[in-house]
Coordinates of N, CA and C in Angstrom, one line a residue:
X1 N 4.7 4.3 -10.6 CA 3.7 4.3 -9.6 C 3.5 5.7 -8.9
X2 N 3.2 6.6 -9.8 CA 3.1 8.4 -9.2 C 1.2 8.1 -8.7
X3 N 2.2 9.1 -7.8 CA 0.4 9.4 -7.0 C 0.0 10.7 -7.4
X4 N -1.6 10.2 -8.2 CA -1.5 11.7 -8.7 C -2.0 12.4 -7.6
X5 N -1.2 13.6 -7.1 CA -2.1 14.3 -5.5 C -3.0 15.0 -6.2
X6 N -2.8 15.9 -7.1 CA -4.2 17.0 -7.6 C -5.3 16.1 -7.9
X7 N -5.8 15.1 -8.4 CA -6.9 14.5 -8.6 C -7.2 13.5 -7.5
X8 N -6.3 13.4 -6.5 CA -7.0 12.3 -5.5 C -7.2 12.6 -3.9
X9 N -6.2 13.8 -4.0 CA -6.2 14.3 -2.6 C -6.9 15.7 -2.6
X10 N -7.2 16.1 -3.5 CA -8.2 17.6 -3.5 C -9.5 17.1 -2.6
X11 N -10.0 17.7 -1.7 CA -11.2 17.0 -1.2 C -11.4 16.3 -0.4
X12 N -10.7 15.5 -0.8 CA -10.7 14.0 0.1 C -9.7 14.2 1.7
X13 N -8.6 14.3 1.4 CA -7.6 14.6 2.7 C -7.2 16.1 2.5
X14 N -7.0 16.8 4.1 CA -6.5 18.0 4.0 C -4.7 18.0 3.5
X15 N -4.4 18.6 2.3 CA -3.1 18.8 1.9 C -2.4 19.0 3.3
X16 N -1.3 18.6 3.8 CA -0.5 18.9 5.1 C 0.2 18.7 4.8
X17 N 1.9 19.4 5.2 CA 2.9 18.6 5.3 C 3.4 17.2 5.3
X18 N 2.5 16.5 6.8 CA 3.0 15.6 6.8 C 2.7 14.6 6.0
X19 N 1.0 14.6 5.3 CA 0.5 14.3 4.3 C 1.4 14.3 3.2
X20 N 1.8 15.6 2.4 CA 2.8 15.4 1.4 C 4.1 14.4 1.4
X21 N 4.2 14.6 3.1 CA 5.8 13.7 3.0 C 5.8 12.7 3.1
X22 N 4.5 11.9 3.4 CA 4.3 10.1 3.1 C 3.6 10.2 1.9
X23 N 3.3 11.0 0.9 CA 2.7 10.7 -0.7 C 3.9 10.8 -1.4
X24 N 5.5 11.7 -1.2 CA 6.0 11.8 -1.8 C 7.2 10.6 -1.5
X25 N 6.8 9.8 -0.3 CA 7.9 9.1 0.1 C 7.2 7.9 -0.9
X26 N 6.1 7.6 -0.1 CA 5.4 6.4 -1.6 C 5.6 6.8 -2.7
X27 N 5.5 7.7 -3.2 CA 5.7 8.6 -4.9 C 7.3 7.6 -5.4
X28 N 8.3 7.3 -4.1 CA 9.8 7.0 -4.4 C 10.3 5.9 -4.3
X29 N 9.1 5.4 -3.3 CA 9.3 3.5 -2.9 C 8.2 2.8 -4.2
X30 N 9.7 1.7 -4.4 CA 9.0 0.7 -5.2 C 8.4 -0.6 -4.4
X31 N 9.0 -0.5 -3.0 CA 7.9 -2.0 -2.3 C 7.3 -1.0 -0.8
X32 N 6.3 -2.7 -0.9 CA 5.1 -2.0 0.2 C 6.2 -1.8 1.4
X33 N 5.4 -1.1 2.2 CA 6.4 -0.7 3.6 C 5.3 -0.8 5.0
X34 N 6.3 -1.4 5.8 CA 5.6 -1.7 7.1 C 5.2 -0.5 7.9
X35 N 4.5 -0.5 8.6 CA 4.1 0.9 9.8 C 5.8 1.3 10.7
X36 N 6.0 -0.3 11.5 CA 7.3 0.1 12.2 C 8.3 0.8 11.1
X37 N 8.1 0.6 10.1 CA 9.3 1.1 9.2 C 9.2 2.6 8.7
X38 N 7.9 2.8 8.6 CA 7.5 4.6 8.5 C 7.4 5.2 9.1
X39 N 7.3 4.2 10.5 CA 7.5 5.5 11.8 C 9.2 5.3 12.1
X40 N 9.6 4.8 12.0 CA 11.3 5.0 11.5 C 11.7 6.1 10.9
X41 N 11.1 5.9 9.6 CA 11.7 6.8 8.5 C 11.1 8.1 8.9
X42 N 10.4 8.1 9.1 CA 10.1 9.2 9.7 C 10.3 10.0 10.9
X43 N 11.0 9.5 12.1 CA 11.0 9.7 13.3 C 11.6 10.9 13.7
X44 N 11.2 12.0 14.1 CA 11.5 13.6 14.3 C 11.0 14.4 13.5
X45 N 10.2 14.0 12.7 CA 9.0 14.6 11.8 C 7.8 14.5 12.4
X46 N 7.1 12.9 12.8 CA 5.4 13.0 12.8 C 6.2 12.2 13.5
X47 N 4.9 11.8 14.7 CA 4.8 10.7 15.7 C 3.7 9.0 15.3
X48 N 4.0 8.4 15.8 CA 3.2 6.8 15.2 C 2.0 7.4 15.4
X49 N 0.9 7.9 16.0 CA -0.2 8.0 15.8 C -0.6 9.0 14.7
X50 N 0.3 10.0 14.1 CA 0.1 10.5 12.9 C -0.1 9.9 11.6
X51 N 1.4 8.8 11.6 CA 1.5 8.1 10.8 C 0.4 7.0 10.8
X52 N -0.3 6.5 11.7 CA -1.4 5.6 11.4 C -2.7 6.5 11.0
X53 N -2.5 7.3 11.0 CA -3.7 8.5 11.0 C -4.1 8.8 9.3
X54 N -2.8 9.0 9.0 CA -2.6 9.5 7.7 C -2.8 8.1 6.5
X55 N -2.3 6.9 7.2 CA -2.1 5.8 6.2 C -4.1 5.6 6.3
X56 N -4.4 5.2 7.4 CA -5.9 5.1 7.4 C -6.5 6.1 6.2
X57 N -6.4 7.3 6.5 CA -7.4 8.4 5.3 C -6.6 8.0 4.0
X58 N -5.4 7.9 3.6 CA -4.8 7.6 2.4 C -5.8 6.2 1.9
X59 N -5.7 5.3 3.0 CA -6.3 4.0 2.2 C -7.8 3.5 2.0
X60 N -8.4 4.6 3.0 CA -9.9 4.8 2.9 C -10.3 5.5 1.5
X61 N -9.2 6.2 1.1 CA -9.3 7.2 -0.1 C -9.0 6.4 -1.3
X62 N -8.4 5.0 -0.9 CA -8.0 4.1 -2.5 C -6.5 5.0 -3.3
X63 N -6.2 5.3 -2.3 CA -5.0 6.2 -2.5 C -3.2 4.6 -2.2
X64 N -3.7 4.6 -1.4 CA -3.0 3.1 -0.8 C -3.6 2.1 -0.7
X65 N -3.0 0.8 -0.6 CA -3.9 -0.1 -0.4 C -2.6 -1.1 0.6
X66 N -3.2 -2.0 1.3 CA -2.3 -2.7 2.1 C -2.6 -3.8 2.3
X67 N -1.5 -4.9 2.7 CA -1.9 -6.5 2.7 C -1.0 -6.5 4.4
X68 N -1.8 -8.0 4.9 CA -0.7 -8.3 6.2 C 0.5 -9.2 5.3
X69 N 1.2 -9.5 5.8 CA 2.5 -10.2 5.5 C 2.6 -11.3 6.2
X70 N 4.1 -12.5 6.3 CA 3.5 -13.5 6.4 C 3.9 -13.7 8.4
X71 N 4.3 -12.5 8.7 CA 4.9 -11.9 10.1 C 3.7 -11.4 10.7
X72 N 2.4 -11.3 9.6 CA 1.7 -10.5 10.7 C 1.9 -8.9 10.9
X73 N 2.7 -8.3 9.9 CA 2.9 -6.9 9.9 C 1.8 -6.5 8.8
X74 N 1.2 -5.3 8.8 CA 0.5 -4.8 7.7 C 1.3 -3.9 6.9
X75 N 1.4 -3.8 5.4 CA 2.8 -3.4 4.6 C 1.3 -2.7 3.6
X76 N 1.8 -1.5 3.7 CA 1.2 -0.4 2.5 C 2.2 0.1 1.2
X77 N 1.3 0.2 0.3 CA 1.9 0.7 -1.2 C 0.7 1.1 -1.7
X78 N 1.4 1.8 -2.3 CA 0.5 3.0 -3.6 C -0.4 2.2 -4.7
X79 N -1.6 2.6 -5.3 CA -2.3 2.0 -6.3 C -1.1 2.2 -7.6
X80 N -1.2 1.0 -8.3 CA -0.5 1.4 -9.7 C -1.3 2.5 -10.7
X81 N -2.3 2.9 -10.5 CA -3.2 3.5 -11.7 C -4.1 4.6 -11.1
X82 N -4.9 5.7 -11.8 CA -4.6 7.1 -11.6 C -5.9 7.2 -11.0
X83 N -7.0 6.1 -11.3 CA -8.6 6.4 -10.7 C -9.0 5.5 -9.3
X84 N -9.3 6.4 -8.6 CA -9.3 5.8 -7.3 C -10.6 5.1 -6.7
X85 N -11.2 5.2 -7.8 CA -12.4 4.2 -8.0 C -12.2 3.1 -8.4
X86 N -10.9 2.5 -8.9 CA -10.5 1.4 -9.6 C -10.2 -0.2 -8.5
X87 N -10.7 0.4 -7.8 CA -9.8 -0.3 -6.2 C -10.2 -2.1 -6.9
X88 N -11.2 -2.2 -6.9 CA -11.8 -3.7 -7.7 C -10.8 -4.0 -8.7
X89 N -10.6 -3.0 -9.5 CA -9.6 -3.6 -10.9 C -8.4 -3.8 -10.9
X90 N -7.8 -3.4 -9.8 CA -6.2 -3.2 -9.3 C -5.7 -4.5 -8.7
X91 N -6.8 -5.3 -8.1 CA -6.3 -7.2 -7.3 C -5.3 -7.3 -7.8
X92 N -4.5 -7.9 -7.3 CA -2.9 -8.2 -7.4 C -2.3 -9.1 -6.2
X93 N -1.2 -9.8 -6.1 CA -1.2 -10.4 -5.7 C -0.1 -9.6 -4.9
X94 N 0.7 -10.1 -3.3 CA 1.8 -9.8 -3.2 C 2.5 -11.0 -2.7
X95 N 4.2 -10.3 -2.8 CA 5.4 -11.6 -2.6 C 6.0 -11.5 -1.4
X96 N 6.3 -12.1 -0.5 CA 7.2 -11.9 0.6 C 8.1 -13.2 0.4
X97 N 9.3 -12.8 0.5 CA 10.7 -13.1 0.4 C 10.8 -14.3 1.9
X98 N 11.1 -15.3 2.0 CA 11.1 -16.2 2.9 C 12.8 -15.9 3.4
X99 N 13.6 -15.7 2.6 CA 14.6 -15.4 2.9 C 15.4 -14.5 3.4
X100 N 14.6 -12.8 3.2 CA 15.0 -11.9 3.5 C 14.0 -10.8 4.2
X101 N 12.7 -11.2 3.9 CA 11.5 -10.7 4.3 C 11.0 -9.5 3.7
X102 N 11.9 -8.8 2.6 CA 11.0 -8.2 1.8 C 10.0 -8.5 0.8
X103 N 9.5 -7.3 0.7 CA 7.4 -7.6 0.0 C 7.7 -6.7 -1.3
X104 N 7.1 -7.5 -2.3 CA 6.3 -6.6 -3.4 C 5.3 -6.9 -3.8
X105 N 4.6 -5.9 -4.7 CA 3.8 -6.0 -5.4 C 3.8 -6.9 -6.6
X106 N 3.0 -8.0 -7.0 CA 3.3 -8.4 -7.8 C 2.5 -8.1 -9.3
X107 N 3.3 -7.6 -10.3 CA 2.7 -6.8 -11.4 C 1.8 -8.5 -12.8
X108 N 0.6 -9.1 -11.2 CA -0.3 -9.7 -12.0 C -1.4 -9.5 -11.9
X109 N -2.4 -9.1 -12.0 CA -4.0 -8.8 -12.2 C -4.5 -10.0 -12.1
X110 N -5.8 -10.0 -10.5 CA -6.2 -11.2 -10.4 C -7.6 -11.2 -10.1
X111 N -8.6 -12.3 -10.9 CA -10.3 -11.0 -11.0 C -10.3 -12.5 -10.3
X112 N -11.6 -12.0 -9.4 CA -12.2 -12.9 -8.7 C -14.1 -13.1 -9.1
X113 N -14.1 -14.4 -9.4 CA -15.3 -14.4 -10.2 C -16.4 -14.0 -8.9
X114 N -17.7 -13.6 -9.6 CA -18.6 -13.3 -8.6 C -19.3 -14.9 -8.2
X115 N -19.8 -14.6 -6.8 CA -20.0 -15.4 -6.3 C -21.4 -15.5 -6.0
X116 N -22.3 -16.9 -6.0 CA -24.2 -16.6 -5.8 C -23.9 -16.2 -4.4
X117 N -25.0 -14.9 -4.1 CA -25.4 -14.7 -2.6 C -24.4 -14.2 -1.8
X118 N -23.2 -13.4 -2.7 CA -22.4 -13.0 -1.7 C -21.5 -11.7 -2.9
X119 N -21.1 -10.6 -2.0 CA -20.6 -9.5 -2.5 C -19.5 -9.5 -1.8
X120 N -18.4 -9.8 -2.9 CA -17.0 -9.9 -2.4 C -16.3 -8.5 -2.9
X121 N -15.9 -7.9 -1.3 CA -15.8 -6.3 -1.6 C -13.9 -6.3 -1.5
X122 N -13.3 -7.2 -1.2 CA -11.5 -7.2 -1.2 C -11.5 -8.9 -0.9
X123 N -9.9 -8.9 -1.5 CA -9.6 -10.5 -1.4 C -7.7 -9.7 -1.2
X124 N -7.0 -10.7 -0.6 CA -5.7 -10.6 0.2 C -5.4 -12.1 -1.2
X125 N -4.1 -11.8 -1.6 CA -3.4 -12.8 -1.9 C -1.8 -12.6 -1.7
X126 N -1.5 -13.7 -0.7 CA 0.2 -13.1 -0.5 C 0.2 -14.4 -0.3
X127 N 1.6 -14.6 -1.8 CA 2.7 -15.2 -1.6 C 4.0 -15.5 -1.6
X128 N 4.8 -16.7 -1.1 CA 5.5 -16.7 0.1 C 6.6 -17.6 -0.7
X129 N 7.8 -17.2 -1.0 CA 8.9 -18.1 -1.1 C 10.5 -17.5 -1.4
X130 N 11.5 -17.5 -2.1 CA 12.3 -16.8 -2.5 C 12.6 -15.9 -4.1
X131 N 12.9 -14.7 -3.8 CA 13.1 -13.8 -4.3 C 13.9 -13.6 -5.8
X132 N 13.8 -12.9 -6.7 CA 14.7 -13.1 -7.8 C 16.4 -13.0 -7.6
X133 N 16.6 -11.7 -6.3 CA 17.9 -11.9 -6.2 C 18.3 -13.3 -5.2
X134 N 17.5 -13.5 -4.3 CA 18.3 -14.9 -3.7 C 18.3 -16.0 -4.4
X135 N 17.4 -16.5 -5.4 CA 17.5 -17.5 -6.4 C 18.6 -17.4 -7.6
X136 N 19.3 -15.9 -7.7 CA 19.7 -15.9 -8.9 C 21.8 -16.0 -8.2

């Protein structure tokens, strides 16, 4: 799940620091991540309104994309694929863990047929039960 920066961030967002260090931290994370939790990881670097600053232009850019969870937190992760035009083809579902409360992405592709008299521009699918390691 590499973010390509030369082809999606030229133009679009100004290259910055703090910018690189939440593309490279997504570049490392395999599951989506909450806001409280990046302003954590981050804390003596950028301040919470940076970090909402930066996730906003990342996901207006199709650079990220994010779902709420089943707490009502909003949890971002990186597109799996390199055109950030693709935002329609990427639907996917996500998992939250009832047991432990972590999220992933779930690696299924899910097309939503068109609809008469209506342009369906994003659809949310999150679901909700136990995880491979607490079942196993």
């Amino acid at each position: 799940m590499q973010i390509n920066r030369n082809k999606k961030i030229m133009g679009v967002i100004r290259k910055t620091k703090t910018v690189e260090s939440l593309i490279n931290f997504f570049n490392e994370s395999k599951d989506p991540i909450s806001i409280p939790e990046l302003v954590d990881e981050f804390d003596g670097t950028m301040d919470k309104s940076t970090v909402y600053r930066i996730l906003e232009r990342l996901e207006d850019s199709n650079i990220l994309h994010s779902f709420v969870d089943s707490e009502g937190l909003k949890r971002y992760a990186a597109f799996n694929n390199d055109d950030p035009h693709s935002k329609q083809e990427d639907m996917h579902p996500h998992f939250v863990c009832n047991d432990w409360g972590n999220s992933s992405c779930l690696p299924i592709k899910i097309s939503i047929p068109p609809v008469s008299n209506y342009i369906i521009e994003s659809a949310e699918h999150l679901l909700t039960g136990r995880c491979k390691d607490c079942i196993s």
